[in-house]
Short mmCIF file of C-alpha atoms in Angstrom, two decimals:
data_model
loop_
_atom_site.label_atom_id
_atom_site.label_comp_id
_atom_site.label_asym_id
_atom_site.label_seq_id
_atom_site.Cartn_x
_atom_site.Cartn_y
_atom_site.Cartn_z
CA UNK O 117 -36.98 5.20 -9.26
CA UNK O 118 -36.07 3.26 -12.40
CA UNK O 119 -37.28 -0.13 -13.61
CA UNK O 120 -35.83 -2.62 -16.10
CA UNK O 121 -37.57 -5.78 -17.32
CA UNK O 122 -36.00 -9.21 -17.72
CA UNK O 123 -37.17 -12.80 -18.14
CA UNK O 124 -38.79 -14.36 -21.21
CA UNK O 125 -36.83 -16.03 -24.03
CA UNK O 126 -33.21 -17.00 -23.63
CA UNK O 127 -30.74 -14.44 -24.97
CA UNK O 128 -27.01 -14.39 -25.58
CA UNK O 129 -24.58 -11.65 -24.55
CA UNK O 130 -21.02 -12.16 -25.73
CA UNK O 131 -20.11 -15.78 -25.02
CA UNK O 132 -22.52 -16.15 -22.11
CA UNK O 133 -25.94 -17.74 -22.57
CA UNK O 134 -28.58 -16.12 -20.39
CA UNK O 135 -31.25 -18.59 -19.30
CA UNK O 136 -34.89 -17.56 -18.99
CA UNK O 137 -36.05 -16.72 -15.49
CA UNK O 138 -38.50 -19.09 -13.84
CA UNK O 139 -40.82 -16.08 -13.67
CA UNK O 140 -40.42 -12.63 -15.26
CA UNK O 141 -38.35 -10.38 -13.04
CA UNK O 142 -38.12 -6.62 -12.84
CA UNK O 143 -35.00 -4.74 -11.77
CA UNK O 144 -35.78 -1.74 -9.63
CA UNK O 145 -33.14 0.90 -8.83
CA UNK O 146 -33.50 2.47 -5.38
CA UNK O 147 -31.47 5.59 -4.65
CA UNK O 148 -30.67 8.04 -1.86
CA UNK O 149 -32.40 7.83 1.54
CA UNK O 150 -34.64 5.00 0.30
CA UNK O 151 -31.53 2.96 -0.52
CA UNK O 152 -30.13 3.53 2.98
CA UNK O 153 -33.49 2.48 4.43
CA UNK O 154 -33.53 -0.68 2.30
CA UNK O 155 -30.15 -1.71 3.72
CA UNK O 156 -31.41 -1.42 7.29
CA UNK O 157 -34.88 -2.93 6.81
CA UNK O 158 -34.96 -5.42 3.94
CA UNK O 159 -31.38 -6.43 3.15
CA UNK O 160 -31.13 -8.77 6.16
CA UNK O 161 -33.88 -11.01 4.79
CA UNK O 162 -32.10 -11.42 1.45
CA UNK O 163 -28.81 -12.10 3.25
CA UNK O 164 -30.35 -14.78 5.47
CA UNK O 165 -31.86 -16.54 2.44
CA UNK O 166 -28.50 -16.75 0.64
CA UNK O 167 -26.14 -19.45 2.01
CA UNK O 168 -23.34 -18.34 -0.33
CA UNK O 169 -23.28 -14.72 0.84
CA UNK O 170 -20.13 -13.76 2.75
CA UNK O 171 -19.67 -11.34 5.67
CA UNK O 172 -18.83 -8.71 3.07
CA UNK O 173 -22.54 -8.76 2.17
CA UNK O 174 -23.81 -8.61 5.77
CA UNK O 175 -26.30 -5.77 6.42
CA UNK O 176 -24.27 -4.25 9.27
CA UNK O 177 -21.07 -4.26 7.19
CA UNK O 178 -22.73 -2.57 4.22
CA UNK O 179 -24.78 -0.08 6.25
CA UNK O 180 -21.66 1.08 8.09
CA UNK O 181 -19.90 1.71 4.77
CA UNK O 182 -22.95 3.45 3.34
CA UNK O 183 -23.06 5.86 6.27
CA UNK O 184 -19.47 6.95 5.56
CA UNK O 185 -19.90 7.72 1.87
CA UNK O 186 -18.71 11.16 0.74
CA UNK O 187 -21.33 13.75 -0.20
CA UNK O 188 -20.44 13.34 -3.87
CA UNK O 189 -21.44 9.65 -3.84
CA UNK O 190 -24.89 8.21 -4.43
CA UNK O 191 -25.91 4.89 -2.88
CA UNK O 192 -27.98 2.71 -5.21
CA UNK O 193 -29.63 -0.67 -4.59
CA UNK O 194 -30.52 -2.74 -7.65
CA UNK O 195 -33.34 -5.12 -6.71
CA UNK O 196 -34.61 -8.00 -8.84
CA UNK O 197 -38.19 -8.92 -7.96
CA UNK O 198 -41.19 -10.75 -9.37
CA UNK O 199 -44.68 -11.66 -8.20
CA UNK O 200 -43.18 -13.88 -5.48
CA UNK O 201 -41.28 -10.97 -3.93
CA UNK O 202 -37.63 -9.88 -3.69
CA UNK O 203 -35.31 -12.38 -5.40
CA UNK O 204 -31.86 -10.72 -5.32
CA UNK O 205 -30.11 -7.39 -4.86
CA UNK O 206 -26.78 -5.66 -5.37
CA UNK O 207 -25.61 -2.55 -3.49
CA UNK O 208 -23.49 -0.09 -5.49
CA UNK O 209 -22.18 3.46 -5.33
CA UNK O 210 -22.06 5.99 -8.15
CA UNK O 211 -19.40 8.66 -7.83
CA UNK O 212 -16.82 10.54 -9.87
CA UNK O 213 -13.33 9.12 -10.22
CA UNK O 214 -10.19 11.20 -9.71
CA UNK O 215 -10.30 11.82 -13.45
CA UNK O 216 -13.80 13.25 -13.22
CA UNK O 217 -15.66 10.34 -14.84
CA UNK O 218 -18.81 8.84 -13.36
CA UNK O 219 -18.31 5.26 -12.23
CA UNK O 220 -20.51 2.68 -10.53
CA UNK O 221 -18.80 0.21 -8.17
CA UNK O 222 -20.00 -2.12 -5.39
CA UNK O 223 -20.55 -0.66 -1.93
CA UNK O 224 -17.55 -1.30 0.40
CA UNK O 225 -15.11 -1.69 -2.50
CA UNK O 226 -12.11 -1.99 -2.32
CA UNK O 227 -12.22 -3.19 1.31
CA UNK O 228 -14.44 -6.16 0.49
CA UNK O 229 -12.50 -9.13 -0.86
CA UNK O 230 -15.60 -10.78 -2.34
CA UNK O 231 -18.47 -9.07 -4.16
CA UNK O 232 -21.68 -11.02 -4.63
CA UNK O 233 -25.32 -10.54 -5.53
CA UNK O 234 -27.44 -11.39 -2.46
CA UNK O 235 -30.76 -13.23 -2.25
CA UNK O 236 -32.45 -16.59 -2.83
CA UNK O 237 -32.04 -16.26 -6.63
CA UNK O 238 -28.58 -14.70 -6.58
CA UNK O 239 -27.17 -17.64 -8.54
CA UNK O 240 -29.90 -17.71 -11.19
CA UNK O 241 -28.17 -16.82 -14.49
CA UNK O 242 -31.04 -14.66 -15.74
CA UNK O 243 -31.19 -12.67 -12.49
CA UNK O 244 -27.42 -12.09 -12.52
CA UNK O 245 -27.56 -11.02 -16.17
CA UNK O 246 -30.45 -8.63 -15.54
CA UNK O 247 -28.68 -6.94 -12.63
CA UNK O 248 -25.39 -6.68 -14.54
CA UNK O 249 -27.09 -5.15 -17.58
CA UNK O 250 -29.08 -2.76 -15.40
CA UNK O 251 -25.77 -1.42 -14.09
CA UNK O 252 -24.81 -0.42 -17.63
CA UNK O 253 -27.90 1.80 -17.88
CA UNK O 254 -27.00 4.06 -14.96
CA UNK O 255 -25.19 6.64 -17.11
CA UNK O 256 -21.79 5.70 -15.71
CA UNK O 257 -18.93 3.31 -16.35
CA UNK O 258 -19.19 0.04 -14.41
CA UNK O 259 -16.38 -1.45 -12.32
CA UNK O 260 -17.11 -4.81 -10.69
CA UNK O 261 -14.08 -6.06 -8.71
CA UNK O 262 -13.51 -9.30 -6.82
CA UNK O 263 -16.57 -11.23 -8.04
CA UNK O 264 -16.17 -15.01 -7.54
CA UNK O 265 -15.46 -16.36 -11.02
CA UNK O 266 -17.77 -19.37 -10.65
CA UNK O 267 -20.75 -17.32 -9.44
CA UNK O 268 -23.57 -16.47 -11.84
CA UNK O 269 -22.48 -12.83 -11.86
CA UNK O 270 -18.83 -13.78 -12.34
CA UNK O 271 -19.64 -15.99 -15.32
CA UNK O 272 -21.73 -13.27 -16.92
CA UNK O 273 -19.22 -10.42 -16.60
CA UNK O 274 -16.39 -12.63 -17.87
CA UNK O 275 -17.53 -11.47 -21.32
CA UNK O 276 -16.58 -7.91 -20.32
CA UNK O 277 -13.04 -6.55 -20.22
CA UNK O 278 -11.66 -8.36 -17.18
CA UNK O 279 -8.77 -9.76 -15.16
CA UNK O 280 -8.56 -12.69 -12.76
CA UNK O 281 -7.14 -12.79 -9.22
CA UNK O 282 -6.25 -15.99 -7.40
CA UNK O 283 -7.72 -16.65 -3.95
CA UNK O 284 -6.82 -19.30 -1.37
CA UNK O 285 -9.02 -21.07 1.17
CA UNK O 286 -7.63 -23.31 3.92
CA UNK O 287 -9.87 -26.27 4.69
CA UNK O 288 -9.96 -27.11 8.39
CA UNK O 289 -8.42 -28.99 10.00
CA UNK O 290 -5.24 -28.18 8.08
CA UNK O 291 -4.28 -31.35 6.18
CA UNK O 292 -0.62 -31.45 7.20
CA UNK O 293 -0.43 -35.16 6.39
CA UNK O 294 -0.91 -34.56 2.63
CA UNK O 295 1.82 -31.92 2.41
CA UNK O 296 5.20 -32.55 0.86
CA UNK O 297 8.02 -33.69 3.09
CA UNK O 298 9.83 -30.35 2.71
CA UNK O 299 6.69 -28.39 3.67
CA UNK O 300 6.13 -30.51 6.76
CA UNK O 301 9.79 -29.99 7.67
CA UNK O 302 9.36 -26.19 7.39
CA UNK O 303 6.34 -26.28 9.72
CA UNK O 304 8.25 -28.38 12.28
CA UNK O 305 11.24 -26.02 12.16
CA UNK O 306 9.08 -22.98 12.88
CA UNK O 307 7.39 -24.78 15.79
CA UNK O 308 10.82 -25.62 17.24
CA UNK O 309 11.92 -21.99 16.99
CA UNK O 310 8.95 -20.81 19.06
CA UNK O 311 9.24 -23.72 21.48
CA UNK O 312 12.88 -22.77 22.05
CA UNK O 313 11.81 -19.22 22.95
CA UNK O 314 9.41 -20.59 25.56
CA UNK O 315 12.13 -22.85 26.95
CA UNK O 316 14.37 -19.82 27.40
CA UNK O 317 11.69 -18.11 29.49
CA UNK O 318 9.95 -15.94 26.91
CA UNK O 319 6.19 -15.56 27.33
CA UNK O 320 4.18 -16.52 24.23
CA UNK O 321 0.42 -15.94 24.24
CA UNK O 322 -2.34 -16.30 21.67
CA UNK O 323 -5.77 -14.68 21.92
CA UNK O 324 -8.84 -14.36 19.70
CA UNK O 325 -11.21 -11.53 20.61
CA UNK O 326 -14.60 -12.49 22.01
CA UNK O 327 -16.29 -9.10 22.52
CA UNK O 328 -16.70 -5.71 20.86
CA UNK O 329 -14.43 -4.05 23.43
CA UNK O 330 -11.68 -6.61 22.82
CA UNK O 331 -12.09 -6.27 19.05
CA UNK O 332 -11.66 -2.50 19.02
CA UNK O 333 -8.72 -2.64 21.43
CA UNK O 334 -6.99 -5.28 19.33
CA UNK O 335 -7.65 -3.28 16.17
CA UNK O 336 -5.59 -0.38 17.51
CA UNK O 337 -2.66 -2.75 18.07
CA UNK O 338 -3.11 -4.33 14.63
CA UNK O 339 -3.17 -0.93 12.90
CA UNK O 340 0.04 0.02 14.72
CA UNK O 341 1.73 -3.20 13.56
CA UNK O 342 0.53 -2.62 10.00
CA UNK O 343 1.97 0.90 9.93
CA UNK O 344 5.31 -0.33 11.27
CA UNK O 345 5.40 -3.12 8.74
CA UNK O 346 4.89 -0.86 5.74
CA UNK O 347 6.37 2.44 6.95
CA UNK O 348 9.19 2.27 4.39
CA UNK O 349 7.01 0.97 1.58
CA UNK O 350 4.82 2.65 -1.04
CA UNK O 351 1.77 4.59 0.23
CA UNK O 352 -0.68 2.07 -1.26
CA UNK O 353 0.72 -0.60 1.08
CA UNK O 354 -0.08 1.41 4.22
CA UNK O 355 -3.32 1.96 6.07
CA UNK O 356 -4.91 4.89 4.23
CA UNK O 357 -7.54 7.32 5.50
CA UNK O 358 -10.19 5.04 3.94
CA UNK O 359 -8.77 2.02 5.78
CA UNK O 360 -8.74 4.09 8.97
CA UNK O 361 -12.52 4.26 8.75
CA UNK O 362 -12.55 0.50 9.14
CA UNK O 363 -12.64 0.91 12.91
CA UNK O 364 -15.99 2.68 12.58
CA UNK O 365 -17.28 -0.20 10.47
CA UNK O 366 -16.15 -2.74 13.07
CA UNK O 367 -18.01 -0.81 15.75
CA UNK O 368 -21.21 -1.48 13.78
CA UNK O 369 -20.74 -5.21 13.18
CA UNK O 370 -18.54 -6.64 15.96
CA UNK O 371 -20.56 -9.85 16.00
CA UNK O 372 -19.15 -10.84 12.59
CA UNK O 373 -15.49 -10.00 13.21
CA UNK O 374 -12.58 -11.06 15.40
CA UNK O 375 -8.86 -10.34 15.68
CA UNK O 376 -6.36 -13.06 16.53
CA UNK O 377 -3.11 -11.88 18.11
CA UNK O 378 0.16 -13.68 18.88
CA UNK O 379 2.23 -11.86 21.51
CA UNK O 380 5.84 -12.28 22.57
CA UNK O 381 6.66 -11.07 26.08
CA UNK O 382 3.45 -9.04 26.18
CA UNK O 383 3.95 -7.27 22.84
CA UNK O 384 2.00 -8.20 19.66
CA UNK O 385 4.23 -10.01 17.16
CA UNK O 386 1.43 -10.68 14.66
CA UNK O 387 -2.28 -9.95 14.38
CA UNK O 388 -5.00 -10.89 11.92
CA UNK O 389 -8.44 -9.32 11.41
CA UNK O 390 -11.05 -11.79 10.16
CA UNK O 391 -14.74 -11.68 9.35
CA UNK O 392 -16.91 -14.75 9.70
CA UNK O 393 -20.28 -16.18 8.81
CA UNK O 394 -21.44 -19.58 9.94
CA UNK O 395 -18.54 -22.05 9.85
CA UNK O 396 -16.42 -19.96 7.48
CA UNK O 397 -13.86 -17.29 8.40
CA UNK O 398 -12.30 -14.73 6.06
CA UNK O 399 -8.87 -13.23 6.72
CA UNK O 400 -9.02 -9.56 5.87
CA UNK O 401 -6.05 -7.68 7.31
CA UNK O 402 -2.88 -9.37 8.65
CA UNK O 403 0.04 -7.52 10.21
CA UNK O 404 3.41 -8.64 11.54
CA UNK O 405 6.17 -6.99 13.58
CA UNK O 406 9.13 -6.50 11.19
CA UNK O 407 11.53 -6.83 14.14
CA UNK O 408 10.60 -10.53 14.39
CA UNK O 409 10.80 -11.51 10.71
CA UNK O 410 13.36 -14.20 11.60
CA UNK O 411 10.67 -15.97 13.65
CA UNK O 412 8.04 -15.90 10.87
CA UNK O 413 5.35 -14.61 13.26
CA UNK O 414 2.70 -14.66 10.52
CA UNK O 415 3.13 -18.41 10.11
CA UNK O 416 3.15 -18.92 13.87
CA UNK O 417 -0.09 -16.95 14.27
CA UNK O 418 -1.75 -18.78 11.39
CA UNK O 419 -0.91 -22.12 13.00
CA UNK O 420 -2.52 -21.05 16.30
CA UNK O 421 -5.52 -19.54 14.49
CA UNK O 422 -6.25 -22.58 12.33
CA UNK O 423 -6.01 -24.88 15.38
CA UNK O 424 -8.29 -22.54 17.34
CA UNK O 425 -10.89 -22.31 14.55
CA UNK O 426 -10.86 -26.08 14.07
CA UNK O 427 -11.61 -26.57 17.77
CA UNK O 428 -14.38 -23.96 17.52
CA UNK O 429 -16.05 -25.89 14.69
CA UNK O 430 -15.06 -23.77 11.70
CA UNK O 431 -14.77 -25.53 8.34
CA UNK O 432 -12.51 -23.08 6.51
CA UNK O 433 -10.33 -19.98 6.70
CA UNK O 434 -10.31 -17.97 3.49
CA UNK O 435 -7.04 -16.10 2.89
CA UNK O 436 -8.56 -13.92 0.16
CA UNK O 437 -6.74 -12.18 -2.66
CA UNK O 438 -3.30 -13.43 -3.61
CA UNK O 439 -1.21 -10.57 -4.95
CA UNK O 440 1.86 -10.71 -7.13
CA UNK O 441 4.04 -9.67 -4.16
CA UNK O 442 7.06 -11.94 -3.68
CA UNK O 443 6.26 -15.00 -1.61
CA UNK O 444 2.46 -14.59 -1.53
CA UNK O 445 1.68 -17.80 -3.41
CA UNK O 446 4.43 -19.77 -1.67
CA UNK O 447 3.25 -18.56 1.75
CA UNK O 448 -0.33 -19.70 1.21
CA UNK O 449 0.64 -22.88 -0.62
CA UNK O 450 2.20 -24.17 2.60
CA UNK O 451 -1.31 -24.75 4.01
CA UNK O 452 -2.56 -26.96 1.15
CA UNK O 453 -5.33 -24.50 0.23
CA UNK O 454 -8.11 -24.82 -2.29
CA UNK O 455 -7.45 -22.26 -5.01
CA UNK O 456 -10.18 -20.27 -6.74
CA UNK O 457 -10.41 -17.00 -8.66
CA UNK O 458 -12.30 -13.74 -8.69
CA UNK O 459 -13.13 -11.58 -11.70
CA UNK O 460 -12.57 -7.85 -11.86
CA UNK O 461 -14.49 -6.54 -14.86
CA UNK O 462 -15.04 -3.18 -16.50
CA UNK O 463 -17.88 -2.13 -18.78
CA UNK O 464 -17.39 1.25 -20.44
CA UNK O 465 -20.62 3.08 -21.18
CA UNK O 466 -19.13 6.57 -21.56
CA UNK O 467 -16.81 7.85 -24.35
CA UNK O 468 -13.29 6.41 -24.33
CA UNK O 469 -10.38 8.33 -22.77
CA UNK O 470 -6.68 7.84 -21.97
CA UNK O 471 -7.23 5.80 -18.78
CA UNK O 472 -9.40 3.30 -20.68
CA UNK O 473 -7.74 0.20 -19.33
CA UNK O 474 -7.57 1.25 -15.64
CA UNK O 475 -5.12 -1.63 -15.09
CA UNK O 476 -7.46 -4.31 -16.48
CA UNK O 477 -5.76 -6.48 -19.08
#
C-alpha cells in the first residue's frame, strides 16, 4: 500500500493554483482484493455524501465493472483521508495498452460518460490536485477521459495535454416556448406524422421499464436495434464485446437504470438506455430502427421520454457526449439544452513513443 502526503502551503502546477487543504490529507493507494472490498464496503458512504456524483460513480455500477476486469488489469482505489476520515476517492485501473505501455484510466471507462472524484471533499481543489498527482506516481501513463471541465479535477488537469468534448443537458420540462419558430414548427410536424399513423390504425406504444426483468428484456431489444442501425458502419460504431458486457453490469444495478422504448405495431422503433440518480437522468445508449428514419423515431421517443420524466418529477435529462458526427449538435439543439464540456487529459510519465498524442490535440 502506498501513501502520498498533501496539504500545507499553496502550490502552483502549470496554470492552476492549488489551495491548501483545510486539514492535511494523505492519499492512500489500495490495490487488488482490498480495492474490490473497498468498493463493496466503503464506497457507498462516499457516494452518498457527494451530491454531484453521477450514476457512473455508483457503487453497484463500479463493482460490476471491476468484477469483469481482465486478468492483466489491476484495480486501484486512490483515497484521500485526514484525521476526520475519508474525504474523497477515485477508482482506476492499471493495464497495458495494445501497444504494450502501462496506462492508468478510470474504472468503467470508456462506458462512463462522466468521470468524477467521489466524496464530501471531491470538489476541494487541494484534494483533487493531490489525487491527480498521485496518479502520476503509479509508474504508468495517465489517461483521464470525460471529466467535467468545471469540476475541481477538471480544472486541475486542464494544465495537462487535453481536449474538450461538448455535452448537452435538457432541463425539464422542455422549454418549447423559448425555441425558435422554425424549431417549434419541426416539433409540430413530427407530432403530426405520428398522429397520422395512429389515425390510420397503427398501434403506437411507449414504455419505460420499472423492474429488473423488464430492463434486461428491453436491453436485448435495444442491442438488436443498435446492431441493425450500425451494421453497415465502422466497427467502432457497433456494440463491441466490451459493450456486450453491459448487460451483466445492468444485472448488478437495475435500480439505477431504465430503458424507454417507442414501438410501432408491436415492434421497437426506438429505444434509449438511461441511468439515473435523484432527479437527474443520463442518456447512455440510444438506438433507432433504420427502416423508420423518415419518421424520426429518436425524436419521437425523446418527446415521450421527456414528458414522462417531467411527470415523474425529474429535473433534467443529460444527453452526454456530443460527437462530431453529422447532425449531433443540431439534433440536441432542438431541445434548448444547457451546454457544458468535459476534459479528456493525458499525462505522460513514461518515455515518449510514436503514439504520443493518442488523439489528444
